Coordinates of C-alpha atoms in Angstrom, one line a residue:
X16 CA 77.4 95.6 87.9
X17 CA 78.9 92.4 86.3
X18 CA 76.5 92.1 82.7
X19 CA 75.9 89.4 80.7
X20 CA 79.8 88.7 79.4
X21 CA 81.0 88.8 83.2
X22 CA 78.1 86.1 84.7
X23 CA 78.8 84.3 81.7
X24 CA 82.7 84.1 82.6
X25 CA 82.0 82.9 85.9
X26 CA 79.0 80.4 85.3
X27 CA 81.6 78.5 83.2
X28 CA 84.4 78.5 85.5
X29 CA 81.9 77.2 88.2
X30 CA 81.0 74.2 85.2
X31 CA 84.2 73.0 84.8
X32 CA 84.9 72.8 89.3
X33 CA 82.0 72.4 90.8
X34 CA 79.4 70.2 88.7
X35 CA 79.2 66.9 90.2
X36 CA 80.5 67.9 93.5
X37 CA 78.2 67.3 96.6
X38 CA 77.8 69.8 99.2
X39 CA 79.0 69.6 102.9
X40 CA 78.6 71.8 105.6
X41 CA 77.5 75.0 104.7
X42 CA 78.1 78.4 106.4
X43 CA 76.1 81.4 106.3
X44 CA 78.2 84.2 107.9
X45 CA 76.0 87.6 106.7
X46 CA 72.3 87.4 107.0
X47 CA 71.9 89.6 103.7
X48 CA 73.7 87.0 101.5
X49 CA 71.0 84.4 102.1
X50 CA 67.7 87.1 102.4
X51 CA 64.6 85.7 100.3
X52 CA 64.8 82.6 101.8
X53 CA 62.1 80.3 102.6
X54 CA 64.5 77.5 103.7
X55 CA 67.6 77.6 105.9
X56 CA 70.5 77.2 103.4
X57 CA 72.7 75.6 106.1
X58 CA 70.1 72.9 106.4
X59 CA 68.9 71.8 103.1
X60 CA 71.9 72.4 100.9
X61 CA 74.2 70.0 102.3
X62 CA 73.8 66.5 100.6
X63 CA 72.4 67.9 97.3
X64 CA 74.5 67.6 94.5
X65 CA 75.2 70.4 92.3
X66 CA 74.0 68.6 88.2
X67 CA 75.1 71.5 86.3
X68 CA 75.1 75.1 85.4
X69 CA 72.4 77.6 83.5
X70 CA 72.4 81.3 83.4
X71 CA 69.5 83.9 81.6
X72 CA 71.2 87.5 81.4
X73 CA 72.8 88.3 84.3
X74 CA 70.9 85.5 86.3
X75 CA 73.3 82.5 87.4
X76 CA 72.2 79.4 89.1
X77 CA 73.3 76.3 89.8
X78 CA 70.9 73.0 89.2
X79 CA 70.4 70.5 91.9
X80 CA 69.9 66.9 92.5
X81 CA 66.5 67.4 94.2
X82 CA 65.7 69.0 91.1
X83 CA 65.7 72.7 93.0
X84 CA 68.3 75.5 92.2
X85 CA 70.7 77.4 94.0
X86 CA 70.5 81.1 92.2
X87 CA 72.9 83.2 92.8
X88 CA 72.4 87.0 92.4
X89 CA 76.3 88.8 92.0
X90 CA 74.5 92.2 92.1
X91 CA 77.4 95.0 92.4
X92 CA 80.5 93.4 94.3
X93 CA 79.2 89.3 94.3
X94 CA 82.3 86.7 93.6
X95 CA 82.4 83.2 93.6
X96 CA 85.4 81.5 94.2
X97 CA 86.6 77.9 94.3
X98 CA 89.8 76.8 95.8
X99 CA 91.5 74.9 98.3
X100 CA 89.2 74.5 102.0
X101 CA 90.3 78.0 104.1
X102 CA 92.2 79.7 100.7
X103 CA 89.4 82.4 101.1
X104 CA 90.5 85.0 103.8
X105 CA 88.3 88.6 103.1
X106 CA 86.5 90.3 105.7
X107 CA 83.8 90.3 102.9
X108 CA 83.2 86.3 102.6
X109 CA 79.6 85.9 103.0
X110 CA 78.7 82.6 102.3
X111 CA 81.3 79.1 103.0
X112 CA 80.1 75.8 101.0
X113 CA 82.0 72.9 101.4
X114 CA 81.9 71.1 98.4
X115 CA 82.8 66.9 98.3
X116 CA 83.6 65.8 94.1
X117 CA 85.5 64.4 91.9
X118 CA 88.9 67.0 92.6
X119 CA 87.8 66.2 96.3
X120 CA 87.0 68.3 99.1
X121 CA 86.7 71.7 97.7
X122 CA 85.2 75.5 99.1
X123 CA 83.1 77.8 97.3
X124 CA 83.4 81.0 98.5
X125 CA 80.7 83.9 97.7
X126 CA 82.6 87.4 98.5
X127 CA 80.2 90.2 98.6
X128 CA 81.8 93.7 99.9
X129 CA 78.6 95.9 98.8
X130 CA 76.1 93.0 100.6
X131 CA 73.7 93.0 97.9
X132 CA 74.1 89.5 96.4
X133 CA 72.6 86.9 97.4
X134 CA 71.8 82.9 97.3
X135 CA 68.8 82.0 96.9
X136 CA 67.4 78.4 96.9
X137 CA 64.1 78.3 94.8
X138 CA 62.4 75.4 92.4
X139 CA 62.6 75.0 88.5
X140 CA 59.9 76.1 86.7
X141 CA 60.0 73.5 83.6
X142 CA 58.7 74.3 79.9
X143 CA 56.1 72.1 78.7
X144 CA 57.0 69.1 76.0
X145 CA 56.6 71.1 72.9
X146 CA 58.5 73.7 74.2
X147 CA 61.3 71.5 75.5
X148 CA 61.7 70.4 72.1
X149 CA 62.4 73.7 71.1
X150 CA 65.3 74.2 73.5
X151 CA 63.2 76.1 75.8
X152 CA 64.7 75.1 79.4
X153 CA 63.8 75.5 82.9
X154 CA 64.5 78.9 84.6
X155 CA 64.4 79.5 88.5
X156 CA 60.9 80.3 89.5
X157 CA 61.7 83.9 90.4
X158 CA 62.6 85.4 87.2
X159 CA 59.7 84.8 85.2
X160 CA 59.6 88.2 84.0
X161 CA 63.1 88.6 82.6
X162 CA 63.3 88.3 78.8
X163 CA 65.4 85.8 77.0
X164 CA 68.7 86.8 76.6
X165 CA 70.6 87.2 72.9
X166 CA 72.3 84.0 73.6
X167 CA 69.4 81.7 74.5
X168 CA 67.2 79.9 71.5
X169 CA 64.3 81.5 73.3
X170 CA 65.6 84.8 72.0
X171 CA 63.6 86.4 69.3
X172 CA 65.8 89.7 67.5
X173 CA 62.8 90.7 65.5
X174 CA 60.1 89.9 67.5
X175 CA 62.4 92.0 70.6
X176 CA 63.1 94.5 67.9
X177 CA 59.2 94.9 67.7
X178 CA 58.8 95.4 71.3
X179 CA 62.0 98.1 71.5
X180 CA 59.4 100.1 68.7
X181 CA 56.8 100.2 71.1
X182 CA 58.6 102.4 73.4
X183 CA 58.7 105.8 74.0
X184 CA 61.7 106.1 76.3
X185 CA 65.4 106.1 75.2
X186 CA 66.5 102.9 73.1
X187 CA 69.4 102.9 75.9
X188 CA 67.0 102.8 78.3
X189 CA 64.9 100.2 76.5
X190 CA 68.2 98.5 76.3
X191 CA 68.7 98.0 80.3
X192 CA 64.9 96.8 80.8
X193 CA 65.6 93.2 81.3
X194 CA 61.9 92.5 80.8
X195 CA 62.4 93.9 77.0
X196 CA 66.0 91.4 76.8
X197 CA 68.2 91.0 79.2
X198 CA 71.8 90.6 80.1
X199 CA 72.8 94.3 78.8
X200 CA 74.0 96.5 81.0
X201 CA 75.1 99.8 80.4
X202 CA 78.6 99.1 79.3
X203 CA 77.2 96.7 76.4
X204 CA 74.5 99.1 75.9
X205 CA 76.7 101.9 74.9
X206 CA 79.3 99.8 72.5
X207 CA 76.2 98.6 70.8
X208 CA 74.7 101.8 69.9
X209 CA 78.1 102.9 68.6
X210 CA 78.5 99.6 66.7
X211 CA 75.0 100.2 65.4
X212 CA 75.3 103.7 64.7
X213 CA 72.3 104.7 67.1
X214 CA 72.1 107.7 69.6
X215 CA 71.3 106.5 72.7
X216 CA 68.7 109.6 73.5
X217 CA 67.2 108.5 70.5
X218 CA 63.4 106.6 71.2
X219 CA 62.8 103.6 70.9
X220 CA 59.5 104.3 68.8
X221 CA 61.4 106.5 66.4
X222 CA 63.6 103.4 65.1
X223 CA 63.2 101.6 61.8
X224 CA 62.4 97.5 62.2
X225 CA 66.4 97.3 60.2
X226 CA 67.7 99.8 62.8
X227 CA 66.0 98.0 66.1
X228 CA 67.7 94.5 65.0
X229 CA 70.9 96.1 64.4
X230 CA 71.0 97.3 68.1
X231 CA 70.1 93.9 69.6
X232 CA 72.5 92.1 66.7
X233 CA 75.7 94.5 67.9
X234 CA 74.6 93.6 71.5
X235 CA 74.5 90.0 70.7
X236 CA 78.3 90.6 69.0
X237 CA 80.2 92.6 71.5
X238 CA 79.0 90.3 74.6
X239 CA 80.2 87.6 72.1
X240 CA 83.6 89.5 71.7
X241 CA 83.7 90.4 75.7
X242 CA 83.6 86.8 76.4
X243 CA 86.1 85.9 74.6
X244 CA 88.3 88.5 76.7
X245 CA 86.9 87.4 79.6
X246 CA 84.7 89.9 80.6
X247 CA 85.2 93.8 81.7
X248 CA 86.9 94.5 84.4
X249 CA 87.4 98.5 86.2
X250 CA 88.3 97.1 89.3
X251 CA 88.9 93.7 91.7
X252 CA 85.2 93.3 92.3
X253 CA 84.6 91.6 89.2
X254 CA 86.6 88.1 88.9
X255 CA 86.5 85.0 87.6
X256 CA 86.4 81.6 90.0
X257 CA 90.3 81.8 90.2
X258 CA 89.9 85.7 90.8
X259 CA 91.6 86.3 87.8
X260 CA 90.3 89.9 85.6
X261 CA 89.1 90.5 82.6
X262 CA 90.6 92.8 80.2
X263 CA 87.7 93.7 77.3
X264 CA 87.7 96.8 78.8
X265 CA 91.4 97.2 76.9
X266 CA 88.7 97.7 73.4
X267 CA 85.6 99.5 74.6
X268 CA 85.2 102.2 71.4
X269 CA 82.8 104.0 73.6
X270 CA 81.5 103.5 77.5
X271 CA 83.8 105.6 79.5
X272 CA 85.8 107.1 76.7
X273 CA 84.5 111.0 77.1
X274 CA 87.0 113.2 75.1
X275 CA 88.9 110.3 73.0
X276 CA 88.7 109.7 69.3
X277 CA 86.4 108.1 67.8
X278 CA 87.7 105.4 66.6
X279 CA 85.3 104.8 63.3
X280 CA 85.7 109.3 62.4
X281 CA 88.1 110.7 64.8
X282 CA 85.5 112.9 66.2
X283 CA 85.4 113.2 70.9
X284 CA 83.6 110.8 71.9
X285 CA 81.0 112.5 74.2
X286 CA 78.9 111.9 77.9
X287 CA 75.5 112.8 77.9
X288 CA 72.5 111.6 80.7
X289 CA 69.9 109.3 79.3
X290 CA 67.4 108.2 82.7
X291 CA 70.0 108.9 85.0
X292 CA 72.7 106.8 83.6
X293 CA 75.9 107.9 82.4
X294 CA 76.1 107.3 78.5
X295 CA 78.6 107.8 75.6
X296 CA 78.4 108.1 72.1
X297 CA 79.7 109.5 69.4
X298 CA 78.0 113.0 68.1
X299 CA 79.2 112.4 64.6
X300 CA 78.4 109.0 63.4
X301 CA 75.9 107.8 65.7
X302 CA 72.9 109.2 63.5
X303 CA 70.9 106.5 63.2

């Protein structure tokens, strides 16, 4: 599932196409892509113009001119393409927007092989004044229960760091609950506990404060570094609006490196089970 880096990646290629475009006819051509509806897409989306871009973990949306938004859920396989009207031909294209702006008549395509993305038109829930003035923004108002991500001035490393102390599961675990922060997946979830040094079987209650900030600091830095590669990508069902890859994968140190060096000691990196997930680490230096 695209993390963080990867919905990141896309949300700003959709920011520099589609913001300020107006939409035309729209086509809904899988009933799953548009499922938690209360409105018929097809109807109330065309005439709204798209004002700009926002994104809270792996949550994307775009912002309307009826002061709605458009969120889009890329789940396992979700893509959103821009390009030329009828570039798009995939027996998986779930969703054709016809998109009138300043490049002129564009499509956005949302691909979804796996059918569990979705777009979903919901309203803004706005902060109040104080918090405005913060930096606190509006968020769609179906995600009220995921956290802040480590890239939003809502995000609070010691007061998260806190929270992750209160639990008695696996920090990896802890890591992937999106109530606790989200936007980590378990990709970045496994490079920061090697960055950090921590054992991912290790709880969550039985870090220090230092060692609990360190986690969510390293998670902060290797999304940072991912996005500069463009995100991870194992496979074509993660791309960027042009459908072009990403290539962090080329410097993961641990998720899916079982039996290769450590890169830090030299030691095999090893694959253990922590709630079901697959995890790596290192057995050596991840002592923390």
């Amino acid at each position: 599932m695209p993390e963080l880096p990867e919905v990141e990646v896309v949300r700003r290629g959709l920011d520099a196409h589609v913001v300020g475009s107006t939409f035309g006819v729209v086509e809904a051509l899988h009933p799953r892509a548009v499922r938690g509806n209360d409105v018929d897409l097809a109807a109330v989306l065309p005439g709204l113009t798209i004002t700009g871009t926002d994104r809270r973990g792996k949550f994307l949306w775009l912002t309307l001119s009826d002061g709605a938004a458009l969120l889009v859920h890329l789940r396992m396989s979700g893509q959103m393409l821009v390009g030329a009207p009828g570039l798009v031909d995939s027996p998986h294209l779930r969703i054709r927007a016809e998109l009138h702006g300043p490049a002129g008549i564009q499509e956005l395509s949302f691909i979804d092989q796996r059918t569990f993305g979705s777009w979903q038109y919901v309203p803004l829930t706005g902060p109040d004044s104080e918090a405005a003035a913060s930096g606190f923004r509006s968020v769609p108002a179906t995600i009220p229960h995921i956290a802040p991500d480590p890239f939003e001035p809502e995000f609070d490393p010691v007061a998260t760091a806190r929270k992750i102390r209160t639990k008695k599961v696996a920090a990896k675990t802890v890591l992937l609950d999106q109530s606790v922060v989200s936007g980590i997946g378990s990709i970045y979830a496994d490079e920061a506990m090697w960055a950090a040094r921590v054992k991912p079987t290790r709880k969550g209650k039985a870090l220090r404060q230092r060692d609990a900030v360190a986690l969510l600091e390293e998670s902060r830095a290797v999304m940072a570094r991912a996005l500069e590669a463009g995100g991870t990508s194992f496979d074509s069902l993660y791309v960027n609006v042009n459908g072009a890859s990403g290539y962090f994968s080329r410097s993961l140190n641990a998720y899916g490196q079982a039996g290769k060096p450590c890169a830090r000691c030299g030691s095999p990196i090893v694959r253990t089970v922590v709630n079901g997930r697959s995890s790596y680490y290192c057995p050596v230096c991840q002592t923390r």
